[in-house]
Amino acid sequence: MYRFWKNVIKPMFELCDTKTIVEIGAQNGYNTEKLIHYAIKKNGVVHSIDPFPNFEYKEWEKEYSPHFFMHTGLSLDALNAIEPCDAYLVDGDHNWYTVYHELNRIKDIVGNREYLVVLHDIGWPYDRRDLYYNPDIIPSEYRNAFLRKGIVYGQLELDEEGINGHLCNAIEINTVRNGVLTAIEDFLSENSEFEFMNIKCCNGLGIIKKRGTFNQVFDFLQDTGTLQTVIEMVEEDRLKIFQQRYTYKNQYDKALANYSKEKLTNEELKIQKNKVDEDNKLLIKEGKLLRKEFDLSQKEIELQNSKIELLSSEIELLSSEINLLKAENTKQKENELKKTEEIKQYKKMILKLGNNIEELREEGRRTRKEKRKIRKELDSILISRKYRYACYLSEILRNPYKIFLLPYKLYKILIKKNLSNVLVREEKSIDLGIAEKTTDTKSIQKTCEKFPEVLISDNYEIFSSKCVVNKVSVVVCVHNALNDVEECLCSLWGNRTFPYEVILIDDGSENETKEYLKEFTARTKCKLHRNEEAIGYTKSANIGLRLSQADFVVLLNSDTIVTSGWIEKMLMCFEKNPDTGIVSPFSNAATYQSIPETRDAVSGDWKINVLGDGITVEMMALIVEKASIRKYPKVAALNGYCFMIKRDVLDKIGYLDEESFPKGYGEEVDYCIRAVKAGFSLRVVDDTYIFHEKSKSFTHAKRKELGAASKPILKEKHGDTYRTIGGEMENNEELKVAREAVINRIDSLAQKFSSLHNKKIAFYLTAKGGSGGANSVCQEVMGMRRLGVDAYVLNSSNYRVEFEKNYPEMVPYVLYYDKKSDQSLLAAGKNFDIIIGTIFTTIEKLKIIKQAYPSIKTGYYIQDYEPYFFEKTEDYWKQAKESYTLIEGNCLFAKTEWIARTVNKYHGVKVNIVEPSIDTRIYNPFIIKEKEINESIKICAMVRPRTKRRNPEGTMEVLRMLKNTYQDKVCITIFGCGEEEIKNIKGDFEFDYTNLGVLRRWEVASLLAQSDLFLDMSAYQAFGRTGLESMCLGCIPILPEKGGTDKFAVNGENAIVVDTGNIQRTYYEICKLFDNTDLMYKMQRAGITTGQDYNIMNAAWSEIVLLGTM
């Protein structure tokens, strides 16, 4: 382009008084320097864009500041950072995609202003053929097939001898979306307001401008004087090339003559040298022969002289050697006998240790079952009439005046329904004093130690036909080993945050297991297929695979214990690696997927790792997740204990080979090899851990027998491919790195749990529930319990009924006290080592506990800046304001930086940050693949007239304006209050909407899943939980800019973040989204991705780490 500067480009710029210029493609800076000097004279600015500038641009930026700025990066990214300019020089990537999108991006940035675009290289060779400097940055749908071959003028095919053969050139020419000139023509055909002139010389120069603007430019270009100047420039270039051609030819001829002369002289010298060398060789050879003869004569004389001496000593040496060999042979025989005996002893020890390990594992199973039974019996006692009666009698002994309340108390106890059939899971008994512990049989289905809790929300249909969801089936094949099956299925249901379908295949189990599976199926509504006679694992697994129609199917051994988020993390591996067909996670016993060790150091057999002292399965799973580098190692085969298969694999290669491997063992290796041959990759999910018990369905000897039988079949089916698998797995560097990353951090992460070992923690929450803060506390308490921490909620008994309706799963872990009695509070509080307040009204009560029991450590989980709730004249304002400093040394923590900054600003105290949580059992961001946006857009909003900071008037006004504008194209649903409360809101809100009233969490989730937008017009939000929950379900939130929503919300990307005090502005921003469904779809996807970063276990972990430092 620099060849056009003097005669064409610079005069054009001067005619248009151009001051601000963008140069796309700076390369060596030849043209850049000319532009800078021009800009300095005009007091203008040059912005140069190039990913790899080949000049000292940093020095230029210093020297020419403020007239020059360098943007190192791709043009389509860099243009967004530059304000609109007067002219754009385009000489970067010479392909259709880049030029077409550069022109459109410039048009969008500049808008209605007048501007020039000057493009170079629009003629041969890249007018109708794409060039790719880096093909990977061009989207595949816009990238033409290419080769690294040159281009020859007048020839359609690429050629090794053509120009630019080192670059990636499109194979075809003159096709759609191919070439720079094609990109210009396509742009012009879509934008009729522009006109174009093509100067067809020196690889072509194009000028684009808006019609009716800069007419003097085209006049100048069409002027005969300008044309004459261009012709002279071309002729000058031609003459220079002509002159260079003869200069190069003369240099070549001269060099060729010198080479021929030197070659002749060198050949003559070489002949003479060869002759001399031959003569020298003959002389040297004769001298060597003479010397050799002399040396041989001397040696012969010496040998004859020494022979007599050697012969006499040899006899003595031979006799000594014979004696030594005899002694060594005797000693070696003794050592061999000793080693043989030692080997026998080691084998006996290994056999004994193996038996001991098996006995210990069986004892562990029995202990866990007995523990569950004891828990049940203990909980039955704790909720029995007798126990409550005894508690009250104990209280009368401490407070005799309460004997007058005895008749009333007996009446209450006697009319209570017997709840002994409800499982209340606690690690240890707590001396509750007069604190009450109750359950609600309407909220929790009947359970016992063998079965999981089944909540109302488990069977509640959240997703409508509007949502296209990921579907997962989990197939569990069962053959006896009931203890292991119970643990497996309880964990499978207890960790069902993803609504996967459970398919049980009973392969001829005995009656006890058969009846258990029937009962489990009746409770959970899962599928059950029974083989009356055992037909083997492989055939049973195939039955399960055929019963599933899901996108992904998991084959899960019945002796496993799954952990939190296991399905979601395996789905993420598929999402990040689209070529993947099968995945499997880490375990304690899964051959090459075992951690921390794969093989036993003594026997060399596959290791069955035992969890460390105090480490639970869930704790180990979180340690693996936190330590993982998420490398997702690509491997040659996977262990079949937990085998997640994509539907595409089943469609392409079918099912397991039940003919060759009817009983199992070898079928998963065979399936892996077949999947790889079909083009799929296999990966280990290195942030997921599942415990593998190694059950009694098969004995160890039987497993070895089946494994040995499968090897010849695999060799016959797959030959060298099978033979090399072991070596490939043993030497897989990616797998080693992923395993070592986890192993290196197991101990350090496990220590973070140790300080809370055997400690009881209470979150002091006085609420009926349903609010974002109460949701946080309850789900994080459950998360901490799953990680082995003894956590509870301490609540006032007057909230019990509503609280247990909102959180049926929390019933066993709530302690109630009488809010009118400090003695009742102290009786409950004394049982804990740590108590955390969760609302300002609990802090004064917490201080009472702290004064009575100084050893109890206290904290404050701040959900909001509560002084904002009240007027300064109210008593609650003063109480809320004092709560942050009321208890000296109180550990304060919150989930957003906004809360921390606000409290620190007004009170000068530090607030620690913990992670927020989302209950993925209800709001799971891994379920929805896409969401249909219909002609009638659905928007929902929570309206709380009694809470002014939630801005009920503003909420209803925005909804009214939307309804008036879009009529039948918008469907409005509100919730959170009754219709009578709506009528009390000031304003005229006579428009069509649906009011669902007060909803439970799962009902809110269902509404969000059916909606496109969620409106939150609050004056501020400390966190904005419902906004994040809506993202998880593909519903775009409209959120207040004031507060802590910036923890997760980014305006225009995954949410609309506005000044909710400005109703017109909020309405306008929502209208923009209504009018752009493509943007709505994009933001919904971004919101779902954001939601995937949040879950209960990460939040619970962050609190455990913090509380462990108290």
Coordinates of C-alpha atoms in Angstrom, one line a residue, residues 3 110 194 229 386 435 762 784 848 903 913 970:
R3 CA 3.5 2.7 -3.2
V110 CA -18.6 4.8 12.7
F194 CA -21.9 3.0 -0.2
T229 CA 0.4 10.1 -12.3
K386 CA -41.1 -40.7 76.6
A435 CA -35.1 -27.3 72.9
A762 CA -24.9 -24.2 64.6
M784 CA -21.1 -29.1 55.3
I848 CA -25.9 -13.9 75.8
V903 CA -19.7 -3.0 56.5
I913 CA -15.5 -13.5 51.7
V970 CA -45.6 -10.6 26.2

